C-alpha positions in Angstrom: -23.3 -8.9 13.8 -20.4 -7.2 14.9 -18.5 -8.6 17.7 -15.6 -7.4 19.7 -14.5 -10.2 22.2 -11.3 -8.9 24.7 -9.4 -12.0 26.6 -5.9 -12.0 28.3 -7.3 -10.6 31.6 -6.3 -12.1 34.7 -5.2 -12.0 38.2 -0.7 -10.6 38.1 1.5 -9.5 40.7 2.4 -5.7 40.8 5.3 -5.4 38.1 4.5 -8.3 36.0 2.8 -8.8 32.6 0.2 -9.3 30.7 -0.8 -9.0 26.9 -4.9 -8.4 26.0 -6.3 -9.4 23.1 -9.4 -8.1 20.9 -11.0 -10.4 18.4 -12.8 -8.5 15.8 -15.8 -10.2 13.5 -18.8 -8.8 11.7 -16.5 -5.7 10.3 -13.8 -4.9 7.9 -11.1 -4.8 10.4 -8.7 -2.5 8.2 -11.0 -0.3 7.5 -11.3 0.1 11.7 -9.4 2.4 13.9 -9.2 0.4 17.4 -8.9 1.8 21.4 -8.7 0.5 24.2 -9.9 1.8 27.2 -10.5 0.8 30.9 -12.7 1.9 34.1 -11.8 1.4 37.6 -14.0 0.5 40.3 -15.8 3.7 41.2 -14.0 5.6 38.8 -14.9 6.9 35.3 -13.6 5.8 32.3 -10.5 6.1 31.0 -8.9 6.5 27.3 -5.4 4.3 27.2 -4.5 3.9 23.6 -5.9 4.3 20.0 -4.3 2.6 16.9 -4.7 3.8 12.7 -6.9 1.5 11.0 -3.0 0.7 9.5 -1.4 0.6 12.9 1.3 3.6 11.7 0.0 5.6 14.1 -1.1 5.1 17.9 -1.4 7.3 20.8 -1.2 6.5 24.6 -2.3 8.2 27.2 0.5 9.8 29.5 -0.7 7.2 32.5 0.4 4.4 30.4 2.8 5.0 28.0 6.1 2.9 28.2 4.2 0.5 29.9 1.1 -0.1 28.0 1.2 -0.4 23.7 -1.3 -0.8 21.6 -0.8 -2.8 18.3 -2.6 -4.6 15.9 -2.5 -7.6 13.4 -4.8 -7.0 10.5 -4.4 -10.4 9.1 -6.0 -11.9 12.3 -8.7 -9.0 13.3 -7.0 -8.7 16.3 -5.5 -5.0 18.4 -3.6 -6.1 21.1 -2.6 -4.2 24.1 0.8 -5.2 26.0 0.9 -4.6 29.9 4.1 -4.5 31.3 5.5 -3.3 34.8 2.1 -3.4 36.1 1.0 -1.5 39.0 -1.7 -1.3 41.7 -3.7 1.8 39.8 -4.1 -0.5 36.6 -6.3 -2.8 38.2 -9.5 -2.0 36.2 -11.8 -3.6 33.4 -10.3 -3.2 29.9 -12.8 -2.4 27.4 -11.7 -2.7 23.6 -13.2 -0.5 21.2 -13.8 0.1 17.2 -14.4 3.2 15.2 -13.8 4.2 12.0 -12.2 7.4 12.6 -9.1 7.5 15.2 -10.1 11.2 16.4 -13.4 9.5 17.7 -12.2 7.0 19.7 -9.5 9.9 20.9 -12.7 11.8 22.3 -13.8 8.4 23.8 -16.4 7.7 21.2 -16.5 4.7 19.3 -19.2 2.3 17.5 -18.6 -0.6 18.9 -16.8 -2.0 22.1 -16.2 -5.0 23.6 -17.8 -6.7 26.8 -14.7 -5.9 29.1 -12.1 -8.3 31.2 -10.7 -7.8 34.2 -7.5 -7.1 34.9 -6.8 -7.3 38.5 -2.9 -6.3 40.2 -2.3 -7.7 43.5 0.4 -6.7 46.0 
């Protein structure tokens, strides 16, 4: 079965770091464009960043970029997603995602996602 496991969530003071990870099994990683994508308390979800099933290509969304990068490692299944200068407004869950086609998860569609973990900004 396909399984998309996210870790790397945690509790971090405003401005620090953090780097999520998503473990892919069950799939042929490559062959996988990967988002990630997170939802606040009483808020919708939100699109942060898609990767190529390569990783030459990703896309952020404005809220995040130069903070937040996507990136991947083929070799070990994984897409990562490194948080830096972290603020109040990116306290959410962090859902990772797979689809074969990048413009999918783009349009927040995907065929498979993750379970979620919670990233939580204090002060």
């Amino acid at each position: 079965q396909v399984q998309l496991v996210e870790s790397g969530g945690g509790l971090v003071q405003a401005g620090g770091s953090l780097r999520l990870s998503c473990a892919a099994s069950g799939l042929t990683f490559s062959s996988y464009a990967m988002g990630w994508f997170r939802q606040a308390p009483g808020k919708e979800r939100e699109f942060v960043a898609v990767i190529s099933r390569s990783g030459s290509t990703t896309y952020h969304a404005d809220s995040v970029k130069g903070r937040l990068t996507i990136s991947r490692d083929n070799a070990k299944n994984t897409v990562f997603l490194q948080m830096d200068s972290l603020k109040h407004e990116d306290t959410a869950v962090y859902y990772c995602a797979a689809d074969r086609d990048f413009g999918s998860i783009r349009a927040y569609r995907a065929e498979y996602w993750g379970q979620g973990t919670q990233v939580t900004i204090s002060s």
